[in-house]
Amino acid sequence: IVHVNHMLRGSESDRDEDFVKGLADRFSVPCYVKKINVHDEARKFGKSIQHAGRDARYRFFNEIADTLHFNKIAIAHTLDDQVETFLIRLVKGTGIRGLSSIPIKRGRIIRPFLMIYRSNIEEYINGRAIAFVSDSSNSKNQYERNFVRREILPVIEKLNPAVKDKIISLLRDISTINIFLEHAADEYMNKKKRDENDEITIDVHSFQGLNEEVKYRVLLRLLQEVEPEFFPLREHICLIEKILKGKRPNLSATFPRGIFVKKTYGRIIFTKKKEKNTYLKA
């Protein structure tokens, strides 16, 4: 068992830590606990409290998994998280790729409760008098997920009490479409991508013949192959499309983290080599 005390709720955070330790002791399971001041982390890295807390947790989870040579990290997302994430992304604005379901597995992260609702878990533990603790911040609507859960969903359920099931069904359809599009992007990359001299090159003509959504996914991958720590935004993809549509035979652009993209006589090149003549900047 691995637990991070975020130090956000004073004595309640310490109570949660003690509860986890007690649970581990009861079942004779090794327990690894770490206190991380998430307020300080958020300030230091310019992140929201939620983002900083998530990063801190996963960093510690992976640290323990690496040290002890574990190949699975089980976390507790449920179907409710799927529904809430869908609504948050829908409201904030995203494409088909962003609306896709939370994956049941990604790398060594697994989500064994992703196929059941939170109410199923609550019913199970209440029926067996299993002790648990509640995070009081879950009742505060200033956090967007809580607002969706406590304010938005109840209103939508008045229109359709089965709306959660309907959203889950839609997510399955979207996931099927995403798998198809990802396969098409894989196929193109395997056939057309060339790696040489620290440059990744594709043919403009063959690329332009792709479906628009497949194009988007190919460009995302190419940027991240050049720099894995770069997380492209739609504006970055639009800039590359502007380069492709430009009338000049040679046109290039700079991107964050030292990425350079250039079009040159029927090819588009992704690299971290600096170019002397750059016309556009992300």
mmCIF file with all atom_site columns, C-alpha atoms in Angstrom, residues 82-280:
data_model
loop_
_atom_site.group_PDB
_atom_site.id
_atom_site.type_symbol
_atom_site.label_atom_id
_atom_site.label_alt_id
_atom_site.label_comp_id
_atom_site.label_asym_id
_atom_site.label_entity_id
_atom_site.label_seq_id
_atom_site.pdbx_PDB_ins_code
_atom_site.Cartn_x
_atom_site.Cartn_y
_atom_site.Cartn_z
_atom_site.occupancy
_atom_site.B_iso_or_equiv
_atom_site.pdbx_formal_charge
_atom_site.auth_seq_id
_atom_site.auth_comp_id
_atom_site.auth_asym_id
_atom_site.auth_atom_id
_atom_site.pdbx_PDB_model_num
ATOM 1   C CA . GLN A 1 82  ? -15.338 8.468  -16.527 1.00 0.00 ? 82  GLN A CA 1
ATOM 2   C CA . VAL A 1 83  ? -18.588 10.449 -16.624 1.00 0.00 ? 83  VAL A CA 1
ATOM 3   C CA . GLU A 1 84  ? -17.185 13.453 -14.737 1.00 0.00 ? 84  GLU A CA 1
ATOM 4   C CA . THR A 1 85  ? -14.039 13.592 -16.885 1.00 0.00 ? 85  THR A CA 1
ATOM 5   C CA . PHE A 1 86  ? -16.158 13.470 -20.044 1.00 0.00 ? 86  PHE A CA 1
ATOM 6   C CA . LEU A 1 87  ? -18.302 16.413 -18.909 1.00 0.00 ? 87  LEU A CA 1
ATOM 7   C CA . ILE A 1 88  ? -15.300 18.487 -17.768 1.00 0.00 ? 88  ILE A CA 1
ATOM 8   C CA . ARG A 1 89  ? -13.507 17.978 -21.085 1.00 0.00 ? 89  ARG A CA 1
ATOM 9   C CA . LEU A 1 90  ? -16.671 18.638 -23.065 1.00 0.00 ? 90  LEU A CA 1
ATOM 10  C CA . VAL A 1 91  ? -17.256 21.966 -21.313 1.00 0.00 ? 91  VAL A CA 1
ATOM 11  C CA . LYS A 1 92  ? -13.617 23.077 -21.542 1.00 0.00 ? 92  LYS A CA 1
ATOM 12  C CA . GLY A 1 93  ? -13.385 22.118 -25.201 1.00 0.00 ? 93  GLY A CA 1
ATOM 13  C CA . THR A 1 94  ? -11.633 19.144 -26.730 1.00 0.00 ? 94  THR A CA 1
ATOM 14  C CA . GLY A 1 95  ? -11.650 16.901 -29.787 1.00 0.00 ? 95  GLY A CA 1
ATOM 15  C CA . ILE A 1 96  ? -12.557 13.244 -30.264 1.00 0.00 ? 96  ILE A CA 1
ATOM 16  C CA . ARG A 1 97  ? -9.194  12.205 -28.871 1.00 0.00 ? 97  ARG A CA 1
ATOM 17  C CA . GLY A 1 98  ? -9.733  14.155 -25.643 1.00 0.00 ? 98  GLY A CA 1
ATOM 18  C CA . LEU A 1 99  ? -13.260 12.830 -25.116 1.00 0.00 ? 99  LEU A CA 1
ATOM 19  C CA . SER A 1 100 ? -12.097 9.234  -25.081 1.00 0.00 ? 100 SER A CA 1
ATOM 20  C CA . SER A 1 101 ? -12.505 7.097  -21.963 1.00 0.00 ? 101 SER A CA 1
ATOM 21  C CA . ILE A 1 102 ? -9.991  6.935  -19.147 1.00 0.00 ? 102 ILE A CA 1
ATOM 22  C CA . PRO A 1 103 ? -8.038  3.784  -20.117 1.00 0.00 ? 103 PRO A CA 1
ATOM 23  C CA . ILE A 1 104 ? -8.373  0.733  -17.871 1.00 0.00 ? 104 ILE A CA 1
ATOM 24  C CA . LYS A 1 105 ? -4.629  0.246  -18.350 1.00 0.00 ? 105 LYS A CA 1
ATOM 25  C CA . ARG A 1 106 ? -1.825  2.593  -19.382 1.00 0.00 ? 106 ARG A CA 1
ATOM 26  C CA . GLY A 1 107 ? 1.722   1.394  -18.898 1.00 0.00 ? 107 GLY A CA 1
ATOM 27  C CA . ARG A 1 108 ? 1.809   -0.103 -15.439 1.00 0.00 ? 108 ARG A CA 1
ATOM 28  C CA . ILE A 1 109 ? -1.183  1.894  -14.195 1.00 0.00 ? 109 ILE A CA 1
ATOM 29  C CA . ILE A 1 110 ? -4.277  -0.306 -13.844 1.00 0.00 ? 110 ILE A CA 1
ATOM 30  C CA . ARG A 1 111 ? -7.786  0.682  -12.740 1.00 0.00 ? 111 ARG A CA 1
ATOM 31  C CA . PRO A 1 112 ? -9.604  -2.380 -11.355 1.00 0.00 ? 112 PRO A CA 1
ATOM 32  C CA . PHE A 1 113 ? -12.733 -0.415 -10.318 1.00 0.00 ? 113 PHE A CA 1
ATOM 33  C CA . LEU A 1 114 ? -13.229 1.372  -13.639 1.00 0.00 ? 114 LEU A CA 1
ATOM 34  C CA . MET A 1 115 ? -16.176 -0.820 -14.623 1.00 0.00 ? 115 MET A CA 1
ATOM 35  C CA . ILE A 1 116 ? -18.323 -0.092 -11.538 1.00 0.00 ? 116 ILE A CA 1
ATOM 36  C CA . TYR A 1 117 ? -19.959 2.995  -10.041 1.00 0.00 ? 117 TYR A CA 1
ATOM 37  C CA . ARG A 1 118 ? -18.983 4.608  -6.760  1.00 0.00 ? 118 ARG A CA 1
ATOM 38  C CA . SER A 1 119 ? -22.458 3.752  -5.429  1.00 0.00 ? 119 SER A CA 1
ATOM 39  C CA . ASN A 1 120 ? -21.718 0.037  -5.945  1.00 0.00 ? 120 ASN A CA 1
ATOM 40  C CA . ILE A 1 121 ? -18.647 0.354  -3.719  1.00 0.00 ? 121 ILE A CA 1
ATOM 41  C CA . GLU A 1 122 ? -20.540 2.345  -1.096  1.00 0.00 ? 122 GLU A CA 1
ATOM 42  C CA . GLU A 1 123 ? -23.323 -0.244 -1.068  1.00 0.00 ? 123 GLU A CA 1
ATOM 43  C CA . TYR A 1 124 ? -20.780 -3.040 -0.638  1.00 0.00 ? 124 TYR A CA 1
ATOM 44  C CA . ILE A 1 125 ? -18.876 -1.470 2.266   1.00 0.00 ? 125 ILE A CA 1
ATOM 45  C CA . ASN A 1 126 ? -22.029 -0.270 4.053   1.00 0.00 ? 126 ASN A CA 1
ATOM 46  C CA . GLY A 1 127 ? -23.589 -3.722 3.768   1.00 0.00 ? 127 GLY A CA 1
ATOM 47  C CA . ARG A 1 128 ? -20.545 -5.278 5.425   1.00 0.00 ? 128 ARG A CA 1
ATOM 48  C CA . ALA A 1 129 ? -19.841 -2.518 7.963   1.00 0.00 ? 129 ALA A CA 1
ATOM 49  C CA . ILE A 1 130 ? -16.371 -1.920 6.501   1.00 0.00 ? 130 ILE A CA 1
ATOM 50  C CA . ALA A 1 131 ? -14.675 1.124  8.052   1.00 0.00 ? 131 ALA A CA 1
ATOM 51  C CA . PHE A 1 132 ? -13.638 3.996  5.798   1.00 0.00 ? 132 PHE A CA 1
ATOM 52  C CA . VAL A 1 133 ? -12.752 7.703  5.964   1.00 0.00 ? 133 VAL A CA 1
ATOM 53  C CA . SER A 1 134 ? -14.009 10.570 3.812   1.00 0.00 ? 134 SER A CA 1
ATOM 54  C CA . ASP A 1 135 ? -12.050 13.502 2.401   1.00 0.00 ? 135 ASP A CA 1
ATOM 55  C CA . SER A 1 136 ? -13.931 16.650 3.475   1.00 0.00 ? 136 SER A CA 1
ATOM 56  C CA . SER A 1 137 ? -12.672 18.542 0.402   1.00 0.00 ? 137 SER A CA 1
ATOM 57  C CA . ASN A 1 138 ? -14.966 16.329 -1.702  1.00 0.00 ? 138 ASN A CA 1
ATOM 58  C CA . SER A 1 139 ? -17.862 18.431 -0.434  1.00 0.00 ? 139 SER A CA 1
ATOM 59  C CA . LYS A 1 140 ? -16.349 21.728 -1.612  1.00 0.00 ? 140 LYS A CA 1
ATOM 60  C CA . ASN A 1 141 ? -17.692 22.958 -4.935  1.00 0.00 ? 141 ASN A CA 1
ATOM 61  C CA . GLN A 1 142 ? -14.684 25.177 -5.693  1.00 0.00 ? 142 GLN A CA 1
ATOM 62  C CA . TYR A 1 143 ? -13.036 22.112 -7.205  1.00 0.00 ? 143 TYR A CA 1
ATOM 63  C CA . GLU A 1 144 ? -14.365 21.556 -10.733 1.00 0.00 ? 144 GLU A CA 1
ATOM 64  C CA . ARG A 1 145 ? -14.862 17.790 -10.397 1.00 0.00 ? 145 ARG A CA 1
ATOM 65  C CA . ASN A 1 146 ? -16.866 18.260 -7.192  1.00 0.00 ? 146 ASN A CA 1
ATOM 66  C CA . PHE A 1 147 ? -18.957 20.946 -8.890  1.00 0.00 ? 147 PHE A CA 1
ATOM 67  C CA . VAL A 1 148 ? -19.766 18.602 -11.769 1.00 0.00 ? 148 VAL A CA 1
ATOM 68  C CA . ARG A 1 149 ? -20.538 15.746 -9.380  1.00 0.00 ? 149 ARG A CA 1
ATOM 69  C CA . ARG A 1 150 ? -22.629 17.713 -6.883  1.00 0.00 ? 150 ARG A CA 1
ATOM 70  C CA . GLU A 1 151 ? -24.279 20.395 -9.041  1.00 0.00 ? 151 GLU A CA 1
ATOM 71  C CA . ILE A 1 152 ? -24.229 19.552 -12.752 1.00 0.00 ? 152 ILE A CA 1
ATOM 72  C CA . LEU A 1 153 ? -24.953 15.813 -12.815 1.00 0.00 ? 153 LEU A CA 1
ATOM 73  C CA . PRO A 1 154 ? -28.015 15.987 -10.497 1.00 0.00 ? 154 PRO A CA 1
ATOM 74  C CA . VAL A 1 155 ? -29.577 18.587 -12.834 1.00 0.00 ? 155 VAL A CA 1
ATOM 75  C CA . ILE A 1 156 ? -28.878 16.477 -15.953 1.00 0.00 ? 156 ILE A CA 1
ATOM 76  C CA . GLU A 1 157 ? -30.256 13.386 -14.203 1.00 0.00 ? 157 GLU A CA 1
ATOM 77  C CA . LYS A 1 158 ? -33.581 15.216 -13.827 1.00 0.00 ? 158 LYS A CA 1
ATOM 78  C CA . LEU A 1 159 ? -33.792 15.143 -17.631 1.00 0.00 ? 159 LEU A CA 1
ATOM 79  C CA . ASN A 1 160 ? -32.671 11.520 -17.810 1.00 0.00 ? 160 ASN A CA 1
ATOM 80  C CA . PRO A 1 161 ? -32.028 9.447  -14.661 1.00 0.00 ? 161 PRO A CA 1
ATOM 81  C CA . ALA A 1 162 ? -29.946 7.033  -16.773 1.00 0.00 ? 162 ALA A CA 1
ATOM 82  C CA . VAL A 1 163 ? -27.653 9.754  -18.167 1.00 0.00 ? 163 VAL A CA 1
ATOM 83  C CA . LYS A 1 164 ? -24.504 8.200  -16.658 1.00 0.00 ? 164 LYS A CA 1
ATOM 84  C CA . ASP A 1 165 ? -25.159 4.937  -18.488 1.00 0.00 ? 165 ASP A CA 1
ATOM 85  C CA . LYS A 1 166 ? -25.828 6.871  -21.707 1.00 0.00 ? 166 LYS A CA 1
ATOM 86  C CA . ILE A 1 167 ? -22.532 8.756  -21.389 1.00 0.00 ? 167 ILE A CA 1
ATOM 87  C CA . ILE A 1 168 ? -20.643 5.506  -20.720 1.00 0.00 ? 168 ILE A CA 1
ATOM 88  C CA . SER A 1 169 ? -22.230 3.995  -23.842 1.00 0.00 ? 169 SER A CA 1
ATOM 89  C CA . LEU A 1 170 ? -21.184 7.063  -25.872 1.00 0.00 ? 170 LEU A CA 1
ATOM 90  C CA . LEU A 1 171 ? -17.639 6.809  -24.471 1.00 0.00 ? 171 LEU A CA 1
ATOM 91  C CA . ARG A 1 172 ? -17.410 3.221  -25.684 1.00 0.00 ? 172 ARG A CA 1
ATOM 92  C CA . ASP A 1 173 ? -18.394 4.366  -29.194 1.00 0.00 ? 173 ASP A CA 1
ATOM 93  C CA . ILE A 1 174 ? -15.845 7.205  -29.074 1.00 0.00 ? 174 ILE A CA 1
ATOM 94  C CA . SER A 1 175 ? -13.158 4.778  -27.884 1.00 0.00 ? 175 SER A CA 1
ATOM 95  C CA . THR A 1 176 ? -13.893 2.501  -30.844 1.00 0.00 ? 176 THR A CA 1
ATOM 96  C CA . ILE A 1 177 ? -13.483 5.460  -33.227 1.00 0.00 ? 177 ILE A CA 1
ATOM 97  C CA . ASN A 1 178 ? -10.273 6.501  -31.472 1.00 0.00 ? 178 ASN A CA 1
ATOM 98  C CA . ILE A 1 179 ? -8.811  3.001  -31.788 1.00 0.00 ? 179 ILE A CA 1
ATOM 99  C CA . PHE A 1 180 ? -9.535  3.076  -35.536 1.00 0.00 ? 180 PHE A CA 1
ATOM 100 C CA . LEU A 1 181 ? -7.935  6.519  -35.963 1.00 0.00 ? 181 LEU A CA 1
ATOM 101 C CA . GLU A 1 182 ? -4.902  5.583  -33.856 1.00 0.00 ? 182 GLU A CA 1
ATOM 102 C CA . HIS A 1 183 ? -4.438  2.465  -35.983 1.00 0.00 ? 183 HIS A CA 1
ATOM 103 C CA . ALA A 1 184 ? -4.515  4.610  -39.143 1.00 0.00 ? 184 ALA A CA 1
ATOM 104 C CA . ALA A 1 185 ? -1.908  6.955  -37.630 1.00 0.00 ? 185 ALA A CA 1
ATOM 105 C CA . ASP A 1 186 ? 0.242   3.934  -36.653 1.00 0.00 ? 186 ASP A CA 1
ATOM 106 C CA . GLU A 1 187 ? 0.021   2.560  -40.164 1.00 0.00 ? 187 GLU A CA 1
ATOM 107 C CA . TYR A 1 188 ? 1.065   5.858  -41.750 1.00 0.00 ? 188 TYR A CA 1
ATOM 108 C CA . MET A 1 189 ? 3.961   6.378  -39.333 1.00 0.00 ? 189 MET A CA 1
ATOM 109 C CA . ASN A 1 190 ? 5.253   2.836  -39.912 1.00 0.00 ? 190 ASN A CA 1
ATOM 110 C CA . LYS A 1 191 ? 5.176   3.236  -43.686 1.00 0.00 ? 191 LYS A CA 1
ATOM 111 C CA . LYS A 1 192 ? 6.123   6.852  -44.280 1.00 0.00 ? 192 LYS A CA 1
ATOM 112 C CA . LYS A 1 193 ? 8.190   8.150  -41.356 1.00 0.00 ? 193 LYS A CA 1
ATOM 113 C CA . ARG A 1 194 ? 11.953  8.357  -41.889 1.00 0.00 ? 194 ARG A CA 1
ATOM 114 C CA . ASP A 1 195 ? 14.538  8.833  -39.120 1.00 0.00 ? 195 ASP A CA 1
ATOM 115 C CA . GLU A 1 196 ? 18.042  9.989  -39.988 1.00 0.00 ? 196 GLU A CA 1
ATOM 116 C CA . ASN A 1 197 ? 20.644  12.437 -38.714 1.00 0.00 ? 197 ASN A CA 1
ATOM 117 C CA . ASP A 1 198 ? 18.498  13.450 -35.717 1.00 0.00 ? 198 ASP A CA 1
ATOM 118 C CA . GLU A 1 199 ? 15.663  14.403 -38.060 1.00 0.00 ? 199 GLU A CA 1
ATOM 119 C CA . ILE A 1 200 ? 12.232  12.842 -38.566 1.00 0.00 ? 200 ILE A CA 1
ATOM 120 C CA . THR A 1 201 ? 10.899  13.294 -42.076 1.00 0.00 ? 201 THR A CA 1
ATOM 121 C CA . ILE A 1 202 ? 7.563   12.628 -43.793 1.00 0.00 ? 202 ILE A CA 1
ATOM 122 C CA . ASP A 1 203 ? 6.394   13.175 -47.353 1.00 0.00 ? 203 ASP A CA 1
ATOM 123 C CA . VAL A 1 204 ? 4.040   16.154 -47.681 1.00 0.00 ? 204 VAL A CA 1
ATOM 124 C CA . HIS A 1 205 ? 2.045   14.679 -50.579 1.00 0.00 ? 205 HIS A CA 1
ATOM 125 C CA . SER A 1 206 ? 1.223   11.408 -48.816 1.00 0.00 ? 206 SER A CA 1
ATOM 126 C CA . PHE A 1 207 ? 0.467   13.265 -45.580 1.00 0.00 ? 207 PHE A CA 1
ATOM 127 C CA . GLN A 1 208 ? -2.000  15.623 -47.267 1.00 0.00 ? 208 GLN A CA 1
ATOM 128 C CA . GLY A 1 209 ? -4.002  12.605 -48.447 1.00 0.00 ? 209 GLY A CA 1
ATOM 129 C CA . LEU A 1 210 ? -4.807  11.564 -44.875 1.00 0.00 ? 210 LEU A CA 1
ATOM 130 C CA . ASN A 1 211 ? -8.081  12.103 -43.043 1.00 0.00 ? 211 ASN A CA 1
ATOM 131 C CA . GLU A 1 212 ? -7.972  15.385 -41.059 1.00 0.00 ? 212 GLU A CA 1
ATOM 132 C CA . GLU A 1 213 ? -8.204  13.659 -37.684 1.00 0.00 ? 213 GLU A CA 1
ATOM 133 C CA . VAL A 1 214 ? -5.478  11.174 -38.624 1.00 0.00 ? 214 VAL A CA 1
ATOM 134 C CA . LYS A 1 215 ? -3.285  14.106 -39.706 1.00 0.00 ? 215 LYS A CA 1
ATOM 135 C CA . TYR A 1 216 ? -3.757  15.664 -36.278 1.00 0.00 ? 216 TYR A CA 1
ATOM 136 C CA . ARG A 1 217 ? -2.662  12.479 -34.512 1.00 0.00 ? 217 ARG A CA 1
ATOM 137 C CA . VAL A 1 218 ? 0.352   11.981 -36.767 1.00 0.00 ? 218 VAL A CA 1
ATOM 138 C CA . LEU A 1 219 ? 1.559   15.534 -36.092 1.00 0.00 ? 219 LEU A CA 1
ATOM 139 C CA . LEU A 1 220 ? 1.085   15.094 -32.346 1.00 0.00 ? 220 LEU A CA 1
ATOM 140 C CA . ARG A 1 221 ? 3.210   11.960 -32.418 1.00 0.00 ? 221 ARG A CA 1
ATOM 141 C CA . LEU A 1 222 ? 5.926   13.478 -34.558 1.00 0.00 ? 222 LEU A CA 1
ATOM 142 C CA . LEU A 1 223 ? 6.318   16.439 -32.205 1.00 0.00 ? 223 LEU A CA 1
ATOM 143 C CA . GLN A 1 224 ? 6.472   14.149 -29.178 1.00 0.00 ? 224 GLN A CA 1
ATOM 144 C CA . GLU A 1 225 ? 8.969   11.835 -30.839 1.00 0.00 ? 225 GLU A CA 1
ATOM 145 C CA . VAL A 1 226 ? 11.308  14.805 -31.241 1.00 0.00 ? 226 VAL A CA 1
ATOM 146 C CA . GLU A 1 227 ? 10.719  15.889 -27.620 1.00 0.00 ? 227 GLU A CA 1
ATOM 147 C CA . PRO A 1 228 ? 8.795   13.470 -25.343 1.00 0.00 ? 228 PRO A CA 1
ATOM 148 C CA . GLU A 1 229 ? 8.349   16.143 -22.651 1.00 0.00 ? 229 GLU A CA 1
ATOM 149 C CA . PHE A 1 230 ? 6.502   18.453 -25.064 1.00 0.00 ? 230 PHE A CA 1
ATOM 150 C CA . PHE A 1 231 ? 2.704   18.418 -24.891 1.00 0.00 ? 231 PHE A CA 1
ATOM 151 C CA . PRO A 1 232 ? 1.421   19.936 -28.152 1.00 0.00 ? 232 PRO A CA 1
ATOM 152 C CA . LEU A 1 233 ? -1.633  22.171 -28.172 1.00 0.00 ? 233 LEU A CA 1
ATOM 153 C CA . ARG A 1 234 ? -4.049  22.549 -31.065 1.00 0.00 ? 234 ARG A CA 1
ATOM 154 C CA . GLU A 1 235 ? -2.435  25.911 -31.879 1.00 0.00 ? 235 GLU A CA 1
ATOM 155 C CA . HIS A 1 236 ? 0.878   24.111 -32.472 1.00 0.00 ? 236 HIS A CA 1
ATOM 156 C CA . ILE A 1 237 ? -0.798  21.717 -34.891 1.00 0.00 ? 237 ILE A CA 1
ATOM 157 C CA . CYS A 1 238 ? -2.488  24.658 -36.666 1.00 0.00 ? 238 CYS A CA 1
ATOM 158 C CA . LEU A 1 239 ? 0.901   26.321 -37.132 1.00 0.00 ? 239 LEU A CA 1
ATOM 159 C CA . ILE A 1 240 ? 2.291   23.218 -38.841 1.00 0.00 ? 240 ILE A CA 1
ATOM 160 C CA . GLU A 1 241 ? -0.772  23.123 -41.105 1.00 0.00 ? 241 GLU A CA 1
ATOM 161 C CA . LYS A 1 242 ? -0.093  26.779 -41.949 1.00 0.00 ? 242 LYS A CA 1
ATOM 162 C CA . ILE A 1 243 ? 3.444   25.817 -42.959 1.00 0.00 ? 243 ILE A CA 1
ATOM 163 C CA . LEU A 1 244 ? 2.119   23.021 -45.170 1.00 0.00 ? 244 LEU A CA 1
ATOM 164 C CA . LYS A 1 245 ? -0.334  25.342 -46.912 1.00 0.00 ? 245 LYS A CA 1
ATOM 165 C CA . GLY A 1 246 ? 2.249   28.121 -47.378 1.00 0.00 ? 246 GLY A CA 1
ATOM 166 C CA . LYS A 1 247 ? 3.284   28.933 -50.950 1.00 0.00 ? 247 LYS A CA 1
ATOM 167 C CA . ARG A 1 248 ? 6.985   29.170 -50.186 1.00 0.00 ? 248 ARG A CA 1
ATOM 168 C CA . PRO A 1 249 ? 8.894   25.952 -50.915 1.00 0.00 ? 249 PRO A CA 1
ATOM 169 C CA . ASN A 1 250 ? 10.959  26.438 -47.754 1.00 0.00 ? 250 ASN A CA 1
ATOM 170 C CA . LEU A 1 251 ? 9.198   27.496 -44.588 1.00 0.00 ? 251 LEU A CA 1
ATOM 171 C CA . SER A 1 252 ? 9.941   26.694 -40.946 1.00 0.00 ? 252 SER A CA 1
ATOM 172 C CA . ALA A 1 253 ? 8.758   27.342 -37.408 1.00 0.00 ? 253 ALA A CA 1
ATOM 173 C CA . THR A 1 254 ? 10.087  27.121 -33.870 1.00 0.00 ? 254 THR A CA 1
ATOM 174 C CA . PHE A 1 255 ? 8.202   25.417 -31.060 1.00 0.00 ? 255 PHE A CA 1
ATOM 175 C CA . PRO A 1 256 ? 8.723   25.169 -27.302 1.00 0.00 ? 256 PRO A CA 1
ATOM 176 C CA . ARG A 1 257 ? 11.540  22.953 -25.971 1.00 0.00 ? 257 ARG A CA 1
ATOM 177 C CA . GLY A 1 258 ? 13.762  23.664 -28.956 1.00 0.00 ? 258 GLY A CA 1
ATOM 178 C CA . ILE A 1 259 ? 11.671  21.891 -31.590 1.00 0.00 ? 259 ILE A CA 1
ATOM 179 C CA . PHE A 1 260 ? 11.987  23.015 -35.217 1.00 0.00 ? 260 PHE A CA 1
ATOM 180 C CA . VAL A 1 261 ? 9.659   22.052 -38.037 1.00 0.00 ? 261 VAL A CA 1
ATOM 181 C CA . LYS A 1 262 ? 10.451  22.894 -41.640 1.00 0.00 ? 262 LYS A CA 1
ATOM 182 C CA . LYS A 1 263 ? 8.933   22.253 -45.045 1.00 0.00 ? 263 LYS A CA 1
ATOM 183 C CA . THR A 1 264 ? 11.412  21.845 -47.841 1.00 0.00 ? 264 THR A CA 1
ATOM 184 C CA . TYR A 1 265 ? 10.555  20.747 -51.374 1.00 0.00 ? 265 TYR A CA 1
ATOM 185 C CA . GLY A 1 266 ? 7.903   18.132 -50.689 1.00 0.00 ? 266 GLY A CA 1
ATOM 186 C CA . ARG A 1 267 ? 9.155   17.028 -47.295 1.00 0.00 ? 267 ARG A CA 1
ATOM 187 C CA . ILE A 1 268 ? 8.389   18.148 -43.769 1.00 0.00 ? 268 ILE A CA 1
ATOM 188 C CA . ILE A 1 269 ? 11.155  17.728 -41.215 1.00 0.00 ? 269 ILE A CA 1
ATOM 189 C CA . PHE A 1 270 ? 10.891  17.601 -37.405 1.00 0.00 ? 270 PHE A CA 1
ATOM 190 C CA . THR A 1 271 ? 14.134  18.167 -35.511 1.00 0.00 ? 271 THR A CA 1
ATOM 191 C CA . LYS A 1 272 ? 15.903  19.952 -32.663 1.00 0.00 ? 272 LYS A CA 1
ATOM 192 C CA . LYS A 1 273 ? 18.582  21.337 -34.977 1.00 0.00 ? 273 LYS A CA 1
ATOM 193 C CA . LYS A 1 274 ? 18.392  25.104 -35.098 1.00 0.00 ? 274 LYS A CA 1
ATOM 194 C CA . GLU A 1 275 ? 17.676  26.720 -38.466 1.00 0.00 ? 275 GLU A CA 1
ATOM 195 C CA . LYS A 1 276 ? 19.072  30.091 -39.473 1.00 0.00 ? 276 LYS A CA 1
ATOM 196 C CA . ASN A 1 277 ? 15.984  31.246 -41.375 1.00 0.00 ? 277 ASN A CA 1
ATOM 197 C CA . THR A 1 278 ? 12.776  30.838 -39.372 1.00 0.00 ? 278 THR A CA 1
ATOM 198 C CA . TYR A 1 279 ? 9.621   32.642 -40.434 1.00 0.00 ? 279 TYR A CA 1
ATOM 199 C CA . LEU A 1 280 ? 7.024   31.495 -37.939 1.00 0.00 ? 280 LEU A CA 1
#
